[in-house]
Each structure stands twice: as C-alpha cells, then as structure tokens.
XYZ file of C-alpha atoms in Angstrom:
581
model
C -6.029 10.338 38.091
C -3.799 11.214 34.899
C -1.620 8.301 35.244
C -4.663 5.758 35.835
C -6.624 7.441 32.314
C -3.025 7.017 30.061
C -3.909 3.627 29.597
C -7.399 4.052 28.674
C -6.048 7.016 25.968
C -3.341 4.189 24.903
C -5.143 1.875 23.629
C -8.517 3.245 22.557
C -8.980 2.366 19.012
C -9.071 5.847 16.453
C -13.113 4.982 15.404
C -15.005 7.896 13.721
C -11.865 10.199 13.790
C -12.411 12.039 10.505
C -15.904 12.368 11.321
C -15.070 13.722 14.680
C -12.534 16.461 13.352
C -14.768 17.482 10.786
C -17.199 18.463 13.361
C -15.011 19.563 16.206
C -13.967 22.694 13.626
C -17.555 23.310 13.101
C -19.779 21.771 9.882
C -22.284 24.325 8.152
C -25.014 24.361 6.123
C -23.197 25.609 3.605
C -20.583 22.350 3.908
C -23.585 20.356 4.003
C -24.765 21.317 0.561
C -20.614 20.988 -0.727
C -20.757 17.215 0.497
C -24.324 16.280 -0.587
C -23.029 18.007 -4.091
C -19.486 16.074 -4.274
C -21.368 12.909 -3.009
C -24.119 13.141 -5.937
C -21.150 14.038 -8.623
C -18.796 10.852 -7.294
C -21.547 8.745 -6.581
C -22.361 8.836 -10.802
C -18.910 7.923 -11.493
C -19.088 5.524 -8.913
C -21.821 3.375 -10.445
C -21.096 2.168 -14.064
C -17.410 1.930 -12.300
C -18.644 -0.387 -9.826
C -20.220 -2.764 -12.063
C -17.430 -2.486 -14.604
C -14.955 -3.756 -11.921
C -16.873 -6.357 -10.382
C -17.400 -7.911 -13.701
C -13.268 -7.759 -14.219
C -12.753 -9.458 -11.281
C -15.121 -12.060 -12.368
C -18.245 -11.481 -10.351
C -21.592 -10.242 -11.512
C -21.596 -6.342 -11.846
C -24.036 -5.842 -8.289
C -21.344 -7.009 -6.097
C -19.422 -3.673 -7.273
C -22.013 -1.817 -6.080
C -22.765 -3.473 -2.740
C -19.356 -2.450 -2.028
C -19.568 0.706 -3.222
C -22.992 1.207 -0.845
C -21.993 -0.800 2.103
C -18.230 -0.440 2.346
C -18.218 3.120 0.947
C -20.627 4.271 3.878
C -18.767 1.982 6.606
C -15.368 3.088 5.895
C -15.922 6.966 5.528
C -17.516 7.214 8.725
C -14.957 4.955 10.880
C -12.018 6.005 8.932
C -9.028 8.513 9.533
C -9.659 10.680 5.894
C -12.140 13.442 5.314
C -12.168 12.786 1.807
C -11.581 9.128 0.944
C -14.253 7.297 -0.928
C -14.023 3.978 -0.992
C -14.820 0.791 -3.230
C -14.214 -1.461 -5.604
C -10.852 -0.263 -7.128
C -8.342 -1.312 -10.390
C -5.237 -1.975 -8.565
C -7.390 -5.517 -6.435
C -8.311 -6.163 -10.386
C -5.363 -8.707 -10.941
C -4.998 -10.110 -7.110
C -9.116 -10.787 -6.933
C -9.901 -12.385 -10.410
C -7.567 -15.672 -9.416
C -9.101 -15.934 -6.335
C -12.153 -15.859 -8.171
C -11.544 -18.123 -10.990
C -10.026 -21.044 -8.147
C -12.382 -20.317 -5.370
C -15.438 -18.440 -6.604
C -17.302 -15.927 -5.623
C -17.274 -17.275 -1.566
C -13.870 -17.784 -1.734
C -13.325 -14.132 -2.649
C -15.595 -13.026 -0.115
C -13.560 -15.034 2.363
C -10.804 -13.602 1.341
C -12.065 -10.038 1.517
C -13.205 -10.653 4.997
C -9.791 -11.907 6.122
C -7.401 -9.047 4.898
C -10.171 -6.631 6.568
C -9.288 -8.024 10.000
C -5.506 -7.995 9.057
C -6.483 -4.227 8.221
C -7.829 -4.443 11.370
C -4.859 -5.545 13.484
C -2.416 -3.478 11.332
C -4.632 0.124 12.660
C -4.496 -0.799 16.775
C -0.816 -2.002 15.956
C -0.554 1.318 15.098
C 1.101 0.579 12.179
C 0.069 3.349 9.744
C 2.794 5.256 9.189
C 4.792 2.080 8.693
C 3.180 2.251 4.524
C 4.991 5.669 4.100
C 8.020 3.546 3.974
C 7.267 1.244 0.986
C 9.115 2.681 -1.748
C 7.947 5.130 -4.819
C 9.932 2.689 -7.275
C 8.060 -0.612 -5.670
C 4.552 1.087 -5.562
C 4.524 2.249 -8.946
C 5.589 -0.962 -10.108
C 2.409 -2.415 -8.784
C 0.215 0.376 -10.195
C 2.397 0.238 -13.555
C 1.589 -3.180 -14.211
C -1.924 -3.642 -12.622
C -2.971 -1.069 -15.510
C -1.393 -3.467 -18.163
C -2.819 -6.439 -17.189
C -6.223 -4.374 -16.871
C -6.071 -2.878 -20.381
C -5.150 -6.073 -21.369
C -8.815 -7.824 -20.066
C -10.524 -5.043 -21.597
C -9.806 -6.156 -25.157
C -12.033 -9.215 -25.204
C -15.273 -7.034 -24.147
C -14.261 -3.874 -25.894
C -14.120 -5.515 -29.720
C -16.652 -8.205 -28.598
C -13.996 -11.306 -28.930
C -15.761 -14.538 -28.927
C -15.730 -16.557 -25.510
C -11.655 -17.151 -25.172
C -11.616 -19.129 -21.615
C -9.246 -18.457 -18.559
C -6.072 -18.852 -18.793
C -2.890 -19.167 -15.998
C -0.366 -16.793 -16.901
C -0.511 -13.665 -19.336
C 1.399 -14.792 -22.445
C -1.348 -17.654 -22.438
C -3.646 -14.257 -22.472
C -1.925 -12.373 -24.941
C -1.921 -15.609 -27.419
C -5.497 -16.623 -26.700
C -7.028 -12.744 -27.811
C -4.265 -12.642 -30.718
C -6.032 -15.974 -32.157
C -9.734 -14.845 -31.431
C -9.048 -11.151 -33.091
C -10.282 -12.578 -36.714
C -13.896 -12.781 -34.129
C -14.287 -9.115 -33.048
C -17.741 -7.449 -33.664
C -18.272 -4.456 -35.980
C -21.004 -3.157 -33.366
C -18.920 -3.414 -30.062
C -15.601 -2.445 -31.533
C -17.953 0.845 -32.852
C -19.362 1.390 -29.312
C -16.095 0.610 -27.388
C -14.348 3.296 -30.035
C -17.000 6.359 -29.211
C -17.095 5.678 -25.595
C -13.282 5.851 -25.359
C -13.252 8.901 -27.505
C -16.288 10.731 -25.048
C -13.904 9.801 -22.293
C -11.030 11.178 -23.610
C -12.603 14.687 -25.397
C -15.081 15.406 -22.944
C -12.895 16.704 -19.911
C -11.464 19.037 -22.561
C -14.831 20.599 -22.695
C -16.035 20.854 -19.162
C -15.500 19.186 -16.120
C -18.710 20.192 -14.263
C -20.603 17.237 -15.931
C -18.968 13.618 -15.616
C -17.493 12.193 -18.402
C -18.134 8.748 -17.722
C -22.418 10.084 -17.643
C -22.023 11.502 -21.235
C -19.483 8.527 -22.260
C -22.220 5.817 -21.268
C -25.541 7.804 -22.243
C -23.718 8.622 -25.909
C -22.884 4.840 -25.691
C -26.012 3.434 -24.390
C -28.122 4.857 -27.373
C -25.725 4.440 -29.941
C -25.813 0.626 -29.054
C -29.124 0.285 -28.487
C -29.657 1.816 -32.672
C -27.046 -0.390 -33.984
C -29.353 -3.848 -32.361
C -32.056 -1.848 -33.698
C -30.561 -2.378 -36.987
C -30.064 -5.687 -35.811
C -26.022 -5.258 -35.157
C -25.141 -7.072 -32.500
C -24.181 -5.426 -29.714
C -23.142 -7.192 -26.039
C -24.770 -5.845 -22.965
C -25.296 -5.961 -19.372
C -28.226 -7.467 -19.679
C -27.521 -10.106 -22.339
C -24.371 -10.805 -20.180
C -25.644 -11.315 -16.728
C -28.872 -12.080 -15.435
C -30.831 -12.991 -12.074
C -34.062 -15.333 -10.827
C -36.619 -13.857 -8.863
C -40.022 -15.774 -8.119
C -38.926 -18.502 -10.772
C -38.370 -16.196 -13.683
C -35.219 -15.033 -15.078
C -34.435 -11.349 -15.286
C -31.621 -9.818 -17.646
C -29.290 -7.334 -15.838
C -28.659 -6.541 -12.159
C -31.647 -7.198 -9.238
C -33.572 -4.196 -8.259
C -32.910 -4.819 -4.135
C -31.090 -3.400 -1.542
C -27.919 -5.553 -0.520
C -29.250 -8.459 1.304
C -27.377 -10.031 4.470
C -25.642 -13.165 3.815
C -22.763 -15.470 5.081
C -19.775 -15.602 2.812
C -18.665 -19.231 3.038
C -22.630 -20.161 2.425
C -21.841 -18.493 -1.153
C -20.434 -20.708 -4.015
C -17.071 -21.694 -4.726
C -15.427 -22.769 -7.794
C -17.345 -25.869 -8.181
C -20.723 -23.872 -7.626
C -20.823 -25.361 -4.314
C -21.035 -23.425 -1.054
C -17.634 -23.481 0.300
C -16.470 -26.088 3.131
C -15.146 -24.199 6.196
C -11.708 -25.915 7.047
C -8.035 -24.947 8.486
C -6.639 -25.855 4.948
C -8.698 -23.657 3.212
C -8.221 -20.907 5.198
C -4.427 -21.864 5.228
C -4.480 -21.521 1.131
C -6.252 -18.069 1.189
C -4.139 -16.897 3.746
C -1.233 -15.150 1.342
C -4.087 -13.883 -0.951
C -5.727 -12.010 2.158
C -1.943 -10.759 3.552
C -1.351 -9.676 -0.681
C -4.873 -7.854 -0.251
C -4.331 -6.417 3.200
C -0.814 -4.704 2.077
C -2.295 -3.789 -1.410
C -5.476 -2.065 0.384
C -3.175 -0.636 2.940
C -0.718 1.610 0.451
C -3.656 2.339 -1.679
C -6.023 3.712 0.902
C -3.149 5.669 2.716
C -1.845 7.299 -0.284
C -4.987 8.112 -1.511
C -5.155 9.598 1.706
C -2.232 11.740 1.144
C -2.861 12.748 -2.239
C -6.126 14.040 -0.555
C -4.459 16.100 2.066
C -2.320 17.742 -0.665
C -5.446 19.072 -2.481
C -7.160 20.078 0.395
C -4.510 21.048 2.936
C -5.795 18.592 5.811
C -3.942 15.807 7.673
C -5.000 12.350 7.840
C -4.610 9.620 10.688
C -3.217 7.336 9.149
C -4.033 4.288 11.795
C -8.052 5.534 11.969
C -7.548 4.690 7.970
C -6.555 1.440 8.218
C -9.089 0.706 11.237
C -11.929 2.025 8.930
C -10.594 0.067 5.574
C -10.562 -3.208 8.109
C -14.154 -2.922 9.589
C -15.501 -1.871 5.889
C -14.112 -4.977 4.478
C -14.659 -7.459 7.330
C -18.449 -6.271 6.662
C -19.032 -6.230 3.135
C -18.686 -9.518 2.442
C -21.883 -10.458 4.787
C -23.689 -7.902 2.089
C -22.159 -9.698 -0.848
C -19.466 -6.882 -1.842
C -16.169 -7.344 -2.808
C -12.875 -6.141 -1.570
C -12.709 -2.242 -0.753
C -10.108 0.374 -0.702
C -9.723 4.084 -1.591
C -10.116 5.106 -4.756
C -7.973 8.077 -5.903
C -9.726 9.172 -9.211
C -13.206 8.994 -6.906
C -11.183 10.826 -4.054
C -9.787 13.469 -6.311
C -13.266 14.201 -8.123
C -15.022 14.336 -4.956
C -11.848 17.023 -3.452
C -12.358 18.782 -6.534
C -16.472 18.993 -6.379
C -16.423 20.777 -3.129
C -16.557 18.096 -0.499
C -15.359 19.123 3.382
C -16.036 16.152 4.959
C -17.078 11.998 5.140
C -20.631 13.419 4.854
C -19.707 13.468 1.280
C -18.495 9.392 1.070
C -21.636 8.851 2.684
C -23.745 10.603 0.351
C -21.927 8.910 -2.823
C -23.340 5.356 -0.856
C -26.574 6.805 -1.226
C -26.779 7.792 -4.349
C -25.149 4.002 -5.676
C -28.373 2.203 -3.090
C -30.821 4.712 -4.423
C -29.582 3.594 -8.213
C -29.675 -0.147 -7.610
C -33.063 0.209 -6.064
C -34.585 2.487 -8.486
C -32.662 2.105 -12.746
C -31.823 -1.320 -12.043
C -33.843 -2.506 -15.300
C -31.819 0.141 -16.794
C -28.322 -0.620 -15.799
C -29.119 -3.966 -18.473
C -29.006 -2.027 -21.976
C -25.143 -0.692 -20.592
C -22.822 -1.746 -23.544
C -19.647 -4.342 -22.370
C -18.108 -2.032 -24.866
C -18.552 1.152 -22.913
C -17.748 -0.566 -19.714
C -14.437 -2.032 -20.799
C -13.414 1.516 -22.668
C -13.990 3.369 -19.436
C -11.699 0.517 -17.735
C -9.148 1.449 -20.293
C -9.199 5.143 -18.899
C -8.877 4.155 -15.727
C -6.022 1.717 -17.109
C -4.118 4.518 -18.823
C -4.494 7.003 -15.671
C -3.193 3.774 -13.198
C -0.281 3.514 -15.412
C 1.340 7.055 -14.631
C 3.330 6.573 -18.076
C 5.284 9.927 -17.694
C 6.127 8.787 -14.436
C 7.534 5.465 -15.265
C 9.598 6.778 -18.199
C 10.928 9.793 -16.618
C 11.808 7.309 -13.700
C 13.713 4.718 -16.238
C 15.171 7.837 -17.947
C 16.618 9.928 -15.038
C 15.987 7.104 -11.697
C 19.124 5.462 -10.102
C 19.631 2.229 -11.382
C 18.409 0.425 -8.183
C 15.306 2.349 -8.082
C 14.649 1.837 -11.984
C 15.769 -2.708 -11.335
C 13.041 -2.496 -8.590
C 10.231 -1.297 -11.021
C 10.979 -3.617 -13.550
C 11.264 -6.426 -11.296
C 7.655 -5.356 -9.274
C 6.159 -4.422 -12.747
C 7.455 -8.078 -14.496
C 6.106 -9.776 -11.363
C 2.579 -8.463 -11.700
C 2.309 -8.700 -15.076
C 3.927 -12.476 -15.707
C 3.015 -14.014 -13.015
C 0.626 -12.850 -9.996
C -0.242 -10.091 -7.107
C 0.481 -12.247 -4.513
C 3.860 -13.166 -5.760
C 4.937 -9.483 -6.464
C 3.671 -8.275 -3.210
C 5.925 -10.407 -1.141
C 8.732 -9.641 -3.650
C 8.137 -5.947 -3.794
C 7.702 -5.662 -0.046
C 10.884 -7.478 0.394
C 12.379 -5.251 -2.174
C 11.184 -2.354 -0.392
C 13.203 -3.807 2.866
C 16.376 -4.715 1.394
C 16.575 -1.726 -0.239
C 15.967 0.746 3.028
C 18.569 -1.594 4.497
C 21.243 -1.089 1.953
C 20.708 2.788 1.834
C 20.971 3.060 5.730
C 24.086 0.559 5.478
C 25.801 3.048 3.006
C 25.013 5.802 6.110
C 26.426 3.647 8.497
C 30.422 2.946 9.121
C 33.292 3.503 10.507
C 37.128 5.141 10.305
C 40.335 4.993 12.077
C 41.635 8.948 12.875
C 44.443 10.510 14.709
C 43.245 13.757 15.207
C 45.064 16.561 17.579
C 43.813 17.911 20.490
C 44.310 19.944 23.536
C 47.485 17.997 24.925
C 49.246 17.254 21.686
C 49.525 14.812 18.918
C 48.491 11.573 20.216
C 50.854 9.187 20.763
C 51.751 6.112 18.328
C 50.193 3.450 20.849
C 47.156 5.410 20.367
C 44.300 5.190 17.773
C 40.779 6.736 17.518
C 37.925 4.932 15.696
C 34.753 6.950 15.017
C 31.684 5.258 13.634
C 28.666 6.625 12.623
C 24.934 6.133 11.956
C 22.578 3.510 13.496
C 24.352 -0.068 14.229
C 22.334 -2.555 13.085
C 22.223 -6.138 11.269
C 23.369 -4.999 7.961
C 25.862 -1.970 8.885
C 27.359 -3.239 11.642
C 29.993 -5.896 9.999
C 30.847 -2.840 8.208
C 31.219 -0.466 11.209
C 33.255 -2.931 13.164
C 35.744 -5.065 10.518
C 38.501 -2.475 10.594
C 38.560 -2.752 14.690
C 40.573 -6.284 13.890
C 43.008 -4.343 11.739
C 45.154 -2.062 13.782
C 48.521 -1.577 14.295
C 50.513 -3.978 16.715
C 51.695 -1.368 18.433
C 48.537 -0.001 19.579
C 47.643 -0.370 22.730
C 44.742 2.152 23.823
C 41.836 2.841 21.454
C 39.178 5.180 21.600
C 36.056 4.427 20.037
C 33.903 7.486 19.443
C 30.342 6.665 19.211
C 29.235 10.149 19.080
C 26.897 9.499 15.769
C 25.758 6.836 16.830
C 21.620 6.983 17.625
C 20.951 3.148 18.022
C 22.373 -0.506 18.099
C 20.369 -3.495 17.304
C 20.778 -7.131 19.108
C 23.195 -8.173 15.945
C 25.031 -5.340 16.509
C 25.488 -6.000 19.771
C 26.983 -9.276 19.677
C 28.758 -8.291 17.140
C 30.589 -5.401 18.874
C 30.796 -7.588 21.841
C 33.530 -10.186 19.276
C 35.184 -7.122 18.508
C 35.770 -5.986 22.153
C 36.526 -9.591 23.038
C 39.057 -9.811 20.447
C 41.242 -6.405 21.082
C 41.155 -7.763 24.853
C 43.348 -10.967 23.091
C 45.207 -9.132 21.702
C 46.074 -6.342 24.820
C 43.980 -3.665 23.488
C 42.404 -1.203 25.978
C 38.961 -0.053 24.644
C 37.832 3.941 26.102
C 34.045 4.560 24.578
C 33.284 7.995 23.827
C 30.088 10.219 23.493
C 27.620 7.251 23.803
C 24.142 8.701 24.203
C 22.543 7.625 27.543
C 19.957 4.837 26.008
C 22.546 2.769 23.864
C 25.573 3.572 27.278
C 22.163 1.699 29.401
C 21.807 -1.432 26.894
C 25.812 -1.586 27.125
C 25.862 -1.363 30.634
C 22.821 -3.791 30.213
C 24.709 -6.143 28.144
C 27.642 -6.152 30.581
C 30.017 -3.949 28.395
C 30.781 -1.993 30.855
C 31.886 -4.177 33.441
C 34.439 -5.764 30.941
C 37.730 -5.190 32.299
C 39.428 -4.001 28.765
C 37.163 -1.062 28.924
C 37.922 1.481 30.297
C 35.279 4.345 30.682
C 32.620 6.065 29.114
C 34.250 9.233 28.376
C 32.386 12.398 26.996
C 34.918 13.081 23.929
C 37.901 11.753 22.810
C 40.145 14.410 24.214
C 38.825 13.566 27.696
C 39.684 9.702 27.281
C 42.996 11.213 25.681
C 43.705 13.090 28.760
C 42.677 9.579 31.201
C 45.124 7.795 29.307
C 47.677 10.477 29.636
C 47.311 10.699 33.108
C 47.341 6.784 33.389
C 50.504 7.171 32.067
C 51.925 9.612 34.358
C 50.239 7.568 37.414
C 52.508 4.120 36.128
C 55.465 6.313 35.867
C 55.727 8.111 39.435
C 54.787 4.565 40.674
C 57.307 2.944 39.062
C-alpha cells in the first residue's frame, strides 16, 4: 500500500500549502485580528501604489488594482509564503511598458497570462530552489537599474512636462525630458516636492500610520487649493477617464473587476488582438523575461520574509501560486503579479501570521474601488510619481551597489555593470537572457576553479613507488567545463611510466562530456602502453563507468579502494611475472 501511494505523494501539486501550515500549527482569534490589522495597513499602501504602477506601465490606473484584488487574493491562498502579498510591482515596470507601447493593453495581458503558466510548469518541475542559484551580483543588477529607468519616468509627471511621446531606447528619454524641462509646471513640481518630502520625513515620526496615506492626503488638498487658485495642477481624473451609459466619467470606474478575455482587449492599433502562432511566437521571450523576473522576485521576497519572521517557505508552492494568480488576472483585466517586498515587509512588520492577511489587503483594494472611486480622480500625477521615486530609491539598494563596486571581486562587480547597462540602455528581455546566462557561466567557472587534477608520488606502506609508477589525483565534480582541465596533464607523463593510478577519491560526479572525454584519455595511455588502476571511485560514478564500458577495457586494471592497495596489485604483479619468468 506504501509503494502504490508514493506516486500519488510524487506528483501532487503543493496548492494551498501556506494556508495549510498556518492552520495545521493552530490559527487564533487573536492571529485573526493580527492579519485583518496587517491586511487593512498594506492594503492602504497597496492602493495609490497600484494605480501609480499601472499608469507606468502604460495602462489606466484600475488595472493596478484588479491585480492587486484578484491576483493578491489568488496567489496568497495557493502559494508556498505566509506572508507574501502580491501585485503589481516596480521591477515588471521596464519589461511591461514595451509590451504595452507595441502590443497594447491585450497584448500585455497575453503576455501576463503566458509567463503565469511558465510559472506554472516551473512549480510541478519542481524547480524552486533552482532561483537560489541566480547570483547576488546579476539580481541586483536588475533591481539597480529597474529603479533608474523608473525614477527616470517619474520626471515627466512629477514637474508636469508637457506631452514628450515614446521613445525606443533611454538616451532618446533622457534627451526628450532635457528639451521639454523649459515646460514644467509651478503647481505639479510644488505638489511632487511636498509629497516626496511627507514620504521621506514621515517614517522619522511614526511608523504606525502609512506614509504614503499622509503623503497623498497632504498632497491631495494642497493640489486641489493651488486649482482653486486656478494653478494648474494634473490629476487622476483629468488624466484618465471612463464611459458608462454614454457619458464620460473622469477617474477610475466604481465596479468590481469584470470577467473578460484578454486577446478580445485592444492592441496597439486599438484593435482587439488577432490570435495567431506568430504572435504568440513574438511574445514568447517577453513572457519567459516575465516568468524568470516574477520567479526571483516572488522567491526572495519570500526569503526576506522568513528572515523577519523566522518561518520557511516552499519555494515550488510559490511559484505554483504566482502561476495560477497570473494565468487568472488577466481574464479580470489585471496586469502582471509578483511579490512585493516593501508590501511584504510592512505587512511582517504590522503583525500578520498568516495568508489571511494577503487576503484581507485584496479586500480592502475591492472595497476601495467599489466605494472612493470618484475620489481616487482628484489624486495628483505629482504625488503618484514622487511616491514612485521612493519606491525607485529603495529598489536601487545604493549602499549595496557601491559597497559591492568598492569591496566586490572584479567578476562579481563586471556582472552588475553589464546586467545594470543592459536594463537601463536597452531592454528587460535582453538583460534577462544575458544576466541569466551570466549567472551560468559564472557558477561554471567558479566550480571549474574547484575542479582539477595533479600528478603525485606519494609513499606508502611498501616503499617509495617505483619510477614506472605515477599517481594522478583529481578532484571535484567532472563536468563540461572542468574536465579538459582535470584530464590534459594525463597526456603528459613520463615515457617511462608504465602503471598509473588515478585516484578519484574527490570526485562526487561526472557528466556525459566528461565522460567521453576521460574515455580519449584512457584510450590514449592504452597507445601509448599505459596501464590505468582507478582508485576510490564512489559506487554511482564506478556504475556509469562500468555502464559506459570502462571497466571492461583491457588497460584498466581494477577499481581499487586507495592507491596503496593498487600499489600493492602492481607490486605483486610484479613478483607474479618474475617467479614465472
């Protein structure tokens, strides 16, 4: 009966796991009121940050919120962290506003949908723990540079800069805002100045009331005086705008998320988007860029979580939870989700125990759309892109990234540069695929430098070996890149030896490369009258040998358990020749 249920246990996908732990160690009343608490406190910050990143990304500021409602709820209740809240988040900022500006809003929605299933397939491939191997250098490239592209989009909006288009690259971005400055607004540049300096004063004060409520309130009113003395002043409502019953309404609608098909939505051309292989075939590295992006940034959240709070994540329920979130919210109109740490951190900080408290934060964004809509449309651009800013400045982990060029090796420090330069010049996608391939070589070189080989003559229990005799050790794993390394110097003995021993005692693994490899070497001392005796090979690698037919090769010998036992063999060999002869 065990054996038959193994399977089952196998390959059961890890649904509702945090959810599940939280209750199996018991969940009071009194955790109750910590969650509903943390959820009410995150689920304010959550809001005006919602909106604020939708518009960045280049959609109207309700998508932010349908994600924050629909994707927020789905992922904290199928997901592997107690404490993760999810959304709309800074670092998709510069991969989701291209995809945007070629594709529209169903094109991003498309997209959002695909890297969820990739999400998806990455959690029952078990592949969780696989993210803990991307790099510190590569990751904070990505966040370092994300944060100056995103402080860099805040500029227009926070000194109210006349309409300056979209532009391909970020030079073309930089030039375009240094030519509109002469344009900025008295009244925005005043509101966008307060608002930053709420945000930055008020946590200095007290941290049981959100900044970012004080920041927008303070900014709110002090906009709303200056139009009353008619200064203008750009808002949410004189931004964006909606139709209901024939009649146009400024700000966001007053309605729950509504269910809709993504491709049905309009692209680029305002048209609903066409349904084909290519398309899907050009959105394809966006979703992969997404799906890797959403990965790290979900599971380190994650782990940043556990560190407060002393808790363990599963890592593979996390991905399963950030697929099905995404691969949903795009049929309520939301954008791309992932873990946010600033939400996450707030929410660890307020009290919350368990996903009760995500859940609650969903509430409390659905119960704001539905009920201060109307509101939501006197919010200053100003205050939205200053509290982007702070968000900026925080992503950029400054002290970090100077400490690391100051005191980091130089490989590490090259890596940043190159993943920072890449997301800033040209695009996400691009400096994804780089950084992950960054991430690989370097893990590859580093084990390399572990791996190799040398040619000994050690002593042992029956003397100093004789001069026909040599002993090769190698050590560390044999793969692809260390294994030319390990094995050159087996071509370069002596002519006069005859035996060798090659001890394989630190060696945990061999790869296919390796293999074939070491088989050329083995080949080629059997040319050249070289008897091969293999020592200490651990049972799994001495069963792909034997697999491979090593074994059975004539030139070697045995698998003997140290090199004074093949020492002895070929001593006694010797003695064996002699009395025969």
């Amino acid at each position: 009966m065990e054996e038959s249920s193994c399977p089952t246990r196998l390959f059961a996908p890890p649904l509702f796991t945090a959810l599940r732990e939280t209750f199996r160690q018991g969940y009071s009343l009194a955790h109750l009121r910590s969650d509903i608490l943390a959820g009410i406190t995150v689920g304010i910050i959550a809001i005006p940050l919602g909106m604020a990143l939708a518009i960045a990304v280049g959609v109207a500021p309700q998508h932010g919120l349908y994600t924050g409602i629909v994707g927020g709820l789905i992922i904290a209740l199928c997901g592997g962290s107690r404490f993760n809240i999810s959304g709309p988040t800074a670092a998709f900022v510069v991969i989701l506003l291209p995809i945007t500006q070629q594709y529209g809003l169903g094109g991003l929605l498309l997209v959002t949908l695909m890297a969820g299933a990739i999400l998806v397939a990455l959690g029952l491939a078990r592949m969780g723990n696989l993210i803990q191997f991307v790099p510190y250098p590569v990751v904070m490239g990505f966040t370092a540079g994300i944060a100056i592209v995103i402080a860099t989009l805040q500029i227009k909006d926070f000194f109210g800069l006349q309409e300056i288009g979209q532009h391909s690259n970020y030079i073309e971005q930089l030039h375009a805002l240094a030519l509109a400055l002469p344009s900025f607004s008295p009244g925005d540049a005043l509101v966008g100045a307060v608002t930053l300096a709420v945000l930055i004063l008020w946590p200095r004060l007290t941290r049981r009331i959100p900044g970012h409520l004080i920041a927008l309130l303070l900014g709110s009113l002090l906009g709303a005086l200056l139009m009353h003395l008619d200064v203008s002043v750009a808002t949410l409502g004189s931004r964006f705008s909606y139709e209901l019953d024939g009649v146009t309404h400024a700000g966001i609608p007053p309605f729950a998320p509504q269910w809709v098909l993504p491709w049905q939505l309009p692209g680029a051309d305002g048209q609903p988007l066409v349904i084909n292989f290519e398309l899907l075939r050009q959105l394809l590295p966006s979703a992969i860029a997404v799906a890797m992006l959403g990965a790290i940034e979900s599971l380190l959240c994650a782990l940043v979580a556990d560190g407060m709070a002393g808790t363990r994540h599963d890592p593979n329920a996390e991905l399963l939870g950030q697929g099905l979130g995404n691969m949903l919210v795009p049929f309520f109109g939301g954008i791309t989700a992932t873990a946010a740490l600033a939400r996450t951190a707030t929410s660890v900080r307020s009290g919350a125990h368990s996903p009760i408290a995500a859940v609650v934060h969903a509430l409390v964004i659905f119960l704001a759309v539905v009920l201060l809509a109307r509101l939501f449309a006197w919010l200053p651009m100003a205050s939205l892109a200053a509290m982007l800013l702070i968000v900026a400045w925080n992503m950029s982990e400054a002290r970090r990234v100077v400490r690391l060029l100051r005191v980091g090796p130089r490989q590490d420090v090259l890596v940043l540069m190159i993943c920072l330069l890449l997301t800033v010049l040209f695009d996400m996608v691009l400096a994804v695929g780089v950084g992950l391939l960054l991430a690989s070589a370097l893990f590859i070189k580093r084990m390399a430098d572990l791996s190799g080989g040398a040619p000994d003559q050690p002593r042992t229990d029956v003397g100093q070996l004789p001069e026909d005799l040599a002993v090769y050790r190698i050590h560390g794993p044999l793969f692809f890149a260390a294994a030319d390394k390990a094995l050159r110097a087996l071509s370069q003995f002596d002519e006069r030896i005859r035996h060798l021993i090659i001890d394989m005692e630190s060696v945990p693994s061999m790869d296919m490369s390796a293999l074939v490899l070491f088989e050329q070497a083995l080949l080629d001392l059997e040319q050249r009258g070289i008897h091969v005796y293999m020592t200490g090979v651990k049972p799994a690698l001495r069963l792909k040998l034997k697999r491979a037919g090593v074994g059975a090769r004539r030139d070697v010998r045995s698998f003997a358990v140290t090199p004074e036992r093949a020492a002895r063999l070929i001593d006694e060999q010797r003695t064996a020749g002699a009395a025969g002869d």
